[in-house]
Amino acid sequence: MVVIIDPQIAGISGDMLLCSLVDLGADQNKIINGIKESEKFFSNSTIKKIAFEKIQKHGVQAFQLILEIDENFHEKKGSEIKKAITDSVSRIGLSEKAKSFAESCINTLISSESKIHGIPEESVHFHEASSIDTLVDIVGIAIALEDLGLFDETIVCLPVSVGGGSVTFSHGTMSNPASAILEIFKNSNLIIKGNDTNEELTTPTGACILVNLTHQSVQFYPSIKVNSIGYGAGQKDFQTFSNVLKIIRGTENYFKTDSVKILETNVDDVSGEILGNLIEKIMEKGALDVSIYNGITKKGRPTHLVSVICTDANIDKITDTLVLETGTLGIRISTSDRFIVPRSIHSINVTLNGDSFQVHYKKFVFKDKINFKIEFDDLKTISNIINKSIKETDLLLRKEIEKLENKDDKS
């Protein structure tokens, strides 16, 4: 199963995510009872009413959180809110995964404030996030995720709309997205984007919940069979779009998806030896793949197109290597989603011609058929030692691997 969070238009807040999970099928009564049980851990706050109601948002039917509270304080220490949340999830009896998720959410919120203001985490005070709303969102979502069994599923996120213009809060007015939002998304793999809406569309609580729920960002919907859809409405109304967060739960095909960077540069003044060395160096820097193509560029010059597939984590090292090794003056960078056949890595000890070898191979299942691919470096090494061709060595090793796989299937 795969879950897709779609905040491309309306962004995300804690209550929008909670409501979309309710619409997806999470038990309302379990969530409400859990939140009411948590109320006792949050001092000076009383929940007068809590409910989920179906409403229309710009033509879209969605669940909205109805929350009436009575509070009489201006701010709370982050550590107080953290204790209230951790005590709550323990009292409710949630799983370790749910507890860890809830604690990570509030830790992210505290850490972002600490870094922005340059103060220790234990000294952080919340203003806007000091309301019991924060506890309701985090605890309620933890309950809903566990009820739906989503902690064990693949969750991906489309680009997150943060809005535009400016935002005014306890620390004054600043451009949107505010510092807290940027700090929360920093170092995550999630993508944010602005638009011409002069409003904050993604809240700090929504952002901290999202980055702890998934680090998998996609530009487009993956290939799935849609099983259920949840719509969660925000509190604001807009004239040009529905302020609604979508969550889609579906059955993925045989492929998994991820997002990679593609680096390309044309070079017309380097030798084949340099290009061969370049491939080795780039692979050592963590590239997923390197290809070099021959072609003709401007003024009829023969050229080599160097194309590299890599992740965000390796992009700086690889671009440095491309410039230093080739002298190129420009590198094109694009982002691409890709389908991947799920695979697992295994090893086996094999004896051939009296010599013992450890062989590594990738095992994958596609349309209920099991296949495997032996690591080429192992094939090359073993073929040289036993003095047989790569093809002969591959056949010998495959027989040994098939024996092991058949034995495991029977056991």
mmCIF file with all atom_site columns, C-alpha atoms in Angstrom, residues 140-217:
data_model
loop_
_atom_site.group_PDB
_atom_site.id
_atom_site.type_symbol
_atom_site.label_atom_id
_atom_site.label_alt_id
_atom_site.label_comp_id
_atom_site.label_asym_id
_atom_site.label_entity_id
_atom_site.label_seq_id
_atom_site.pdbx_PDB_ins_code
_atom_site.Cartn_x
_atom_site.Cartn_y
_atom_site.Cartn_z
_atom_site.occupancy
_atom_site.B_iso_or_equiv
_atom_site.pdbx_formal_charge
_atom_site.auth_seq_id
_atom_site.auth_comp_id
_atom_site.auth_asym_id
_atom_site.auth_atom_id
_atom_site.pdbx_PDB_model_num
ATOM 1  C CA . GLY A 1 140 ? -5.099 13.106 17.345 1.00 0.00 ? 140 GLY A CA 1
ATOM 2  C CA . ILE A 1 141 ? -2.985 12.384 14.259 1.00 0.00 ? 141 ILE A CA 1
ATOM 3  C CA . ALA A 1 142 ? -0.919 9.776  16.124 1.00 0.00 ? 142 ALA A CA 1
ATOM 4  C CA . ILE A 1 143 ? -4.159 7.994  17.098 1.00 0.00 ? 143 ILE A CA 1
ATOM 5  C CA . ALA A 1 144 ? -5.525 8.218  13.539 1.00 0.00 ? 144 ALA A CA 1
ATOM 6  C CA . LEU A 1 145 ? -2.330 6.947  11.905 1.00 0.00 ? 145 LEU A CA 1
ATOM 7  C CA . GLU A 1 146 ? -2.205 3.958  14.226 1.00 0.00 ? 146 GLU A CA 1
ATOM 8  C CA . ASP A 1 147 ? -5.900 3.219  13.753 1.00 0.00 ? 147 ASP A CA 1
ATOM 9  C CA . LEU A 1 148 ? -5.426 3.176  9.968  1.00 0.00 ? 148 LEU A CA 1
ATOM 10 C CA . GLY A 1 149 ? -2.194 1.172  10.166 1.00 0.00 ? 149 GLY A CA 1
ATOM 11 C CA . LEU A 1 150 ? -0.253 3.837  8.258  1.00 0.00 ? 150 LEU A CA 1
ATOM 12 C CA . PHE A 1 151 ? 2.976  3.660  10.277 1.00 0.00 ? 151 PHE A CA 1
ATOM 13 C CA . ASP A 1 152 ? 3.886  0.536  8.294  1.00 0.00 ? 152 ASP A CA 1
ATOM 14 C CA . GLU A 1 153 ? 3.006  1.908  4.865  1.00 0.00 ? 153 GLU A CA 1
ATOM 15 C CA . THR A 1 154 ? 4.912  3.937  2.287  1.00 0.00 ? 154 THR A CA 1
ATOM 16 C CA . ILE A 1 155 ? 3.965  7.617  2.568  1.00 0.00 ? 155 ILE A CA 1
ATOM 17 C CA . VAL A 1 156 ? 4.985  10.116 -0.108 1.00 0.00 ? 156 VAL A CA 1
ATOM 18 C CA . CYS A 1 157 ? 4.345  13.844 -0.366 1.00 0.00 ? 157 CYS A CA 1
ATOM 19 C CA . LEU A 1 158 ? 3.795  16.138 -3.327 1.00 0.00 ? 158 LEU A CA 1
ATOM 20 C CA . PRO A 1 159 ? 5.258  19.695 -3.258 1.00 0.00 ? 159 PRO A CA 1
ATOM 21 C CA . VAL A 1 160 ? 3.976  21.665 -0.268 1.00 0.00 ? 160 VAL A CA 1
ATOM 22 C CA . SER A 1 161 ? 2.307  25.017 -0.931 1.00 0.00 ? 161 SER A CA 1
ATOM 23 C CA . VAL A 1 162 ? 3.365  27.608 1.662  1.00 0.00 ? 162 VAL A CA 1
ATOM 24 C CA . GLY A 1 163 ? 1.451  30.584 0.254  1.00 0.00 ? 163 GLY A CA 1
ATOM 25 C CA . GLY A 1 164 ? 2.950  34.048 -0.136 1.00 0.00 ? 164 GLY A CA 1
ATOM 26 C CA . GLY A 1 165 ? 2.882  37.625 1.029  1.00 0.00 ? 165 GLY A CA 1
ATOM 27 C CA . SER A 1 166 ? 3.638  38.303 4.677  1.00 0.00 ? 166 SER A CA 1
ATOM 28 C CA . VAL A 1 167 ? 2.604  36.891 8.025  1.00 0.00 ? 167 VAL A CA 1
ATOM 29 C CA . THR A 1 168 ? 2.154  38.738 11.320 1.00 0.00 ? 168 THR A CA 1
ATOM 30 C CA . PHE A 1 169 ? 2.486  37.006 14.682 1.00 0.00 ? 169 PHE A CA 1
ATOM 31 C CA . SER A 1 170 ? 3.990  37.512 18.159 1.00 0.00 ? 170 SER A CA 1
ATOM 32 C CA . HIS A 1 171 ? 7.451  38.343 16.801 1.00 0.00 ? 171 HIS A CA 1
ATOM 33 C CA . GLY A 1 172 ? 6.171  40.923 14.322 1.00 0.00 ? 172 GLY A CA 1
ATOM 34 C CA . THR A 1 173 ? 5.702  40.830 10.549 1.00 0.00 ? 173 THR A CA 1
ATOM 35 C CA . MET A 1 174 ? 7.907  38.904 8.146  1.00 0.00 ? 174 MET A CA 1
ATOM 36 C CA . SER A 1 175 ? 7.749  37.479 4.670  1.00 0.00 ? 175 SER A CA 1
ATOM 37 C CA . ASN A 1 176 ? 5.941  34.189 4.194  1.00 0.00 ? 176 ASN A CA 1
ATOM 38 C CA . PRO A 1 177 ? 7.100  31.446 4.683  1.00 0.00 ? 177 PRO A CA 1
ATOM 39 C CA . ALA A 1 178 ? 8.207  32.472 8.152  1.00 0.00 ? 178 ALA A CA 1
ATOM 40 C CA . SER A 1 179 ? 11.514 31.357 9.635  1.00 0.00 ? 179 SER A CA 1
ATOM 41 C CA . ALA A 1 180 ? 9.965  28.488 11.590 1.00 0.00 ? 180 ALA A CA 1
ATOM 42 C CA . ILE A 1 181 ? 8.555  26.914 8.418  1.00 0.00 ? 181 ILE A CA 1
ATOM 43 C CA . LEU A 1 182 ? 11.884 27.179 6.613  1.00 0.00 ? 182 LEU A CA 1
ATOM 44 C CA . GLU A 1 183 ? 13.797 25.760 9.576  1.00 0.00 ? 183 GLU A CA 1
ATOM 45 C CA . ILE A 1 184 ? 11.432 22.783 9.823  1.00 0.00 ? 184 ILE A CA 1
ATOM 46 C CA . PHE A 1 185 ? 11.728 21.921 6.129  1.00 0.00 ? 185 PHE A CA 1
ATOM 47 C CA . LYS A 1 186 ? 15.500 22.460 6.084  1.00 0.00 ? 186 LYS A CA 1
ATOM 48 C CA . ASN A 1 187 ? 17.425 19.209 5.523  1.00 0.00 ? 187 ASN A CA 1
ATOM 49 C CA . SER A 1 188 ? 14.236 17.269 4.784  1.00 0.00 ? 188 SER A CA 1
ATOM 50 C CA . ASN A 1 189 ? 13.724 15.913 1.274  1.00 0.00 ? 189 ASN A CA 1
ATOM 51 C CA . LEU A 1 190 ? 10.344 17.625 0.971  1.00 0.00 ? 190 LEU A CA 1
ATOM 52 C CA . ILE A 1 191 ? 9.813  20.341 -1.620 1.00 0.00 ? 191 ILE A CA 1
ATOM 53 C CA . ILE A 1 192 ? 8.032  23.614 -0.821 1.00 0.00 ? 192 ILE A CA 1
ATOM 54 C CA . LYS A 1 193 ? 6.612  26.164 -3.241 1.00 0.00 ? 193 LYS A CA 1
ATOM 55 C CA . GLY A 1 194 ? 5.026  29.588 -2.989 1.00 0.00 ? 194 GLY A CA 1
ATOM 56 C CA . ASN A 1 195 ? 2.112  31.151 -4.835 1.00 0.00 ? 195 ASN A CA 1
ATOM 57 C CA . ASP A 1 196 ? 0.275  34.462 -5.121 1.00 0.00 ? 196 ASP A CA 1
ATOM 58 C CA . THR A 1 197 ? -1.997 33.817 -2.128 1.00 0.00 ? 197 THR A CA 1
ATOM 59 C CA . ASN A 1 198 ? -1.271 36.522 0.423  1.00 0.00 ? 198 ASN A CA 1
ATOM 60 C CA . GLU A 1 199 ? -1.733 34.023 3.264  1.00 0.00 ? 199 GLU A CA 1
ATOM 61 C CA . GLU A 1 200 ? 0.144  31.415 5.264  1.00 0.00 ? 200 GLU A CA 1
ATOM 62 C CA . LEU A 1 201 ? -0.998 28.072 3.846  1.00 0.00 ? 201 LEU A CA 1
ATOM 63 C CA . THR A 1 202 ? 1.328  25.781 5.796  1.00 0.00 ? 202 THR A CA 1
ATOM 64 C CA . THR A 1 203 ? 1.512  26.135 9.567  1.00 0.00 ? 203 THR A CA 1
ATOM 65 C CA . PRO A 1 204 ? 4.513  25.240 11.750 1.00 0.00 ? 204 PRO A CA 1
ATOM 66 C CA . THR A 1 205 ? 2.548  22.414 13.395 1.00 0.00 ? 205 THR A CA 1
ATOM 67 C CA . GLY A 1 206 ? 1.483  21.047 10.017 1.00 0.00 ? 206 GLY A CA 1
ATOM 68 C CA . ALA A 1 207 ? 5.056  21.270 8.742  1.00 0.00 ? 207 ALA A CA 1
ATOM 69 C CA . CYS A 1 208 ? 6.598  19.515 11.757 1.00 0.00 ? 208 CYS A CA 1
ATOM 70 C CA . ILE A 1 209 ? 4.049  16.703 11.529 1.00 0.00 ? 209 ILE A CA 1
ATOM 71 C CA . LEU A 1 210 ? 4.674  16.302 7.801  1.00 0.00 ? 210 LEU A CA 1
ATOM 72 C CA . VAL A 1 211 ? 8.482  16.063 7.992  1.00 0.00 ? 211 VAL A CA 1
ATOM 73 C CA . ASN A 1 212 ? 8.192  13.388 10.676 1.00 0.00 ? 212 ASN A CA 1
ATOM 74 C CA . LEU A 1 213 ? 5.610  11.453 8.701  1.00 0.00 ? 213 LEU A CA 1
ATOM 75 C CA . THR A 1 214 ? 7.560  11.214 5.446  1.00 0.00 ? 214 THR A CA 1
ATOM 76 C CA . HIS A 1 215 ? 10.827 12.263 3.821  1.00 0.00 ? 215 HIS A CA 1
ATOM 77 C CA . GLN A 1 216 ? 9.801  10.956 0.417  1.00 0.00 ? 216 GLN A CA 1
ATOM 78 C CA . SER A 1 217 ? 8.966  13.740 -1.997 1.00 0.00 ? 217 SER A CA 1
#
